Amino acid sequence: MNGLTFDIAHMLAGGLVLVSFMLLYQDRLYALLNVYALHALVLSLSVAWQAYVQDAPHLYVTAAIALVFKAGVIPIALHRIILRLGIHRDIETVVGIGMTMLAGMGLVALSMVVMLRVTPEADPLAREDLAFALSVLLLGLLVMVTRRNAIGQVVGFMALENGLVLAATGAKGMPLVVEISVAFSIVIAFVVIGIFLFRIRERFDTVDIGALDDFRGERR
Amino acid sequence: MIAAGFQAETAVLVIPIIAAVVLALLPSYRLTAQLNVAASLLTFVAALSLFVVERPVPGEYLFVDDLNIVFIVLNAFVGLTASIFSASYVGHELETGRLTAANLRFYHAMYQIMMFGMNLAFVSNNIGLMWVAVELATLSTVVMVGIYRTHEALEAAWKYFILGSVGIALALFGTILVYMAARPVVGEGNDAMVWTILVEKAADFDAALLNVAFVFLLLGYGTKVGLAPLHAWLPDAHAEGPTPISAVLSGLLLNVALYVVLRFKILLAASPEAIAPGPLMITMGLVSLIFAAFMLYRRRDIKRMFAYSSIEHMGIIVFAFGMGGPLANFAGLLHMVMHSLTKSAIFYCVGHIAQIKGTQKIADIKGLTETHPGLGWAFLVGVVAIAGLPPLGVFMSEFLIVSSTFATQPLLAIPLVFGLMVAFGALILRGTGIAFGEPTGSTAPSNASYLPIYAHLILVLGAGLYLPPPLVGWFQHVARLLG
């Protein structure tokens, strides 16, 4: 593998981590969705590049799914749901943005330390890809735990899942990658439809998980 | 005969799929409830036939070995009894208007899809396919937990979905890492995900990578097992969904996730340089056990209480497998089977009780042995069994776990016994409160289906009194496989 292909792969994977950080400080729902669309776009480019480098045409399917479905259909559908259900556009975060960013940096450092230390023998591209993927995964998790809002949590979950797709495509020759990305897309579609069909808005007035939390089962 | 083995193997997968399609298309609920039972019966017969026919050679995707055959049969059996219970349960729900005919169509189709997912997880020889199967089983239960569409049910389903997805995501990352560890040795492509090949060559894998992979897998699938501190979804999902689903969740789905963890534990054991998974599993098991034991005292909701009891028992089982060694593994396997049978029997009872009394609050249910002796005594036997009193099966497996712990690590036996005692107190306290005392609430006769309850309790009692030698030999053999 020559230097340029490596650098491009590196840049795209690193870009995904960067966009994950951008997700952390969004406090409006629409902005969050736009950044997520960007996230999916970068993922799609990264996967397409891996498909080219590894000469694995089936990965183009995964890239296409990321581009059409995750960067297009899902954000648009969520936009419309927010409009239709009249959900509050502001996101309530659990902790302050400064703390969240610091925690995010800590998580990235953690994943670098863990992954780079245990994979000295793997080939450098897969190795760094895996470290980046773990960072994206953990940052997605952080987005999920710091949002009190159902749509915010879904976006966090989708970001987390993008990290998994990055890891799966980085593992050269891994079977079932396309199937797994299709399976994940189905899950996401299912959730988005679920928010709409179960009329979470109608039942709870907000899609705010905090509002759902008043039910604790034991203190009725 | 090999062809017959292959047919039996595919039959446990194909029957639920066909049934799901048929059930989704048929409108009449009486017919679909009966067809659901019939399909579960067919699956059970197919699963039993696996004992008789010769095993097919492990394929790229599917295989049957000594470990999973026990679980396939157990799965099909509890699936069958739960479908019988479900038929009478949903009839009542339809009468009271909590569910509509359209809901039921969906419910029955989902029930079979869930059975398909669980059976697939057991027979899959490919760690990727295993992951897909667990995900499928989880998602089908998520929608069933939310089927009542009440505030509480939707919250439970949402929590279950979010935590379950995080778990499943971590598990996938672990699976990818296992592939990465296997690739340099096995070569690229599908072979590096085939479990039987992985186990053969695990000795040469990169141990450090395998260690990290196992941590992710344990956390990921551990979320599904309901290990503390990743258990938050479990009580809600059990309490708010239809009771047949609570029974299947506790009795089967937790076992599925635990089975997958065991598969990876075997893989780790085959690699000499990898960390021993024991301490990790022992810690998680003990934390779950003691935490759940204390939580049992504060429960006001009957289904929620038994959900915590499931967490407690999963903790005991994970602890046993963490201890390792032939005896503890034997006890762990036995406990998985006993817990599955006992807990689902309890949930069958609880389902009928909650329907008769119209409430799930423990304080509002009293004197059941007087008003409904059949149900009340069966419930009491179930509680006594799950609390771990002799001569029932759960006592036997718990006794084996405690004694093997005393033999190897006496200090660890102290927290174990402490947790067991705390849980015992809570269960007996609440159980007797429900069974005896001045009867409260409705005394209307119930048209409960006793067959599933009694079948389970008789099996548990039988296992406590006498385990047939071939069965013991079988369990011992599997226990050795587990290392």
XYZ file of C-alpha atoms in Angstrom, chain B residues 7-19 43 46 62 112 115-124 129:
28
model
C -33.220 -31.871 7.940
C -33.871 -31.762 11.671
C -31.381 -28.930 11.984
C -33.074 -26.878 9.309
C -36.550 -27.846 10.517
C -36.105 -26.005 13.830
C -35.450 -22.899 11.745
C -37.852 -23.350 8.871
C -40.959 -24.267 10.885
C -41.028 -20.991 12.854
C -40.467 -18.952 9.690
C -43.307 -20.603 7.797
C -45.496 -20.340 10.875
C -40.497 -27.306 16.362
C -37.907 -31.480 15.324
C -25.068 -24.172 11.003
C -42.586 -17.283 15.888
C -38.421 -18.456 18.252
C -36.657 -18.475 14.909
C -34.108 -15.927 16.108
C -33.349 -17.854 19.272
C -33.055 -21.201 17.498
C -30.805 -19.615 14.894
C -28.548 -18.197 17.607
C -28.192 -21.695 19.039
C -27.453 -23.568 15.837
C -25.303 -20.964 14.097
C -24.716 -15.051 12.028
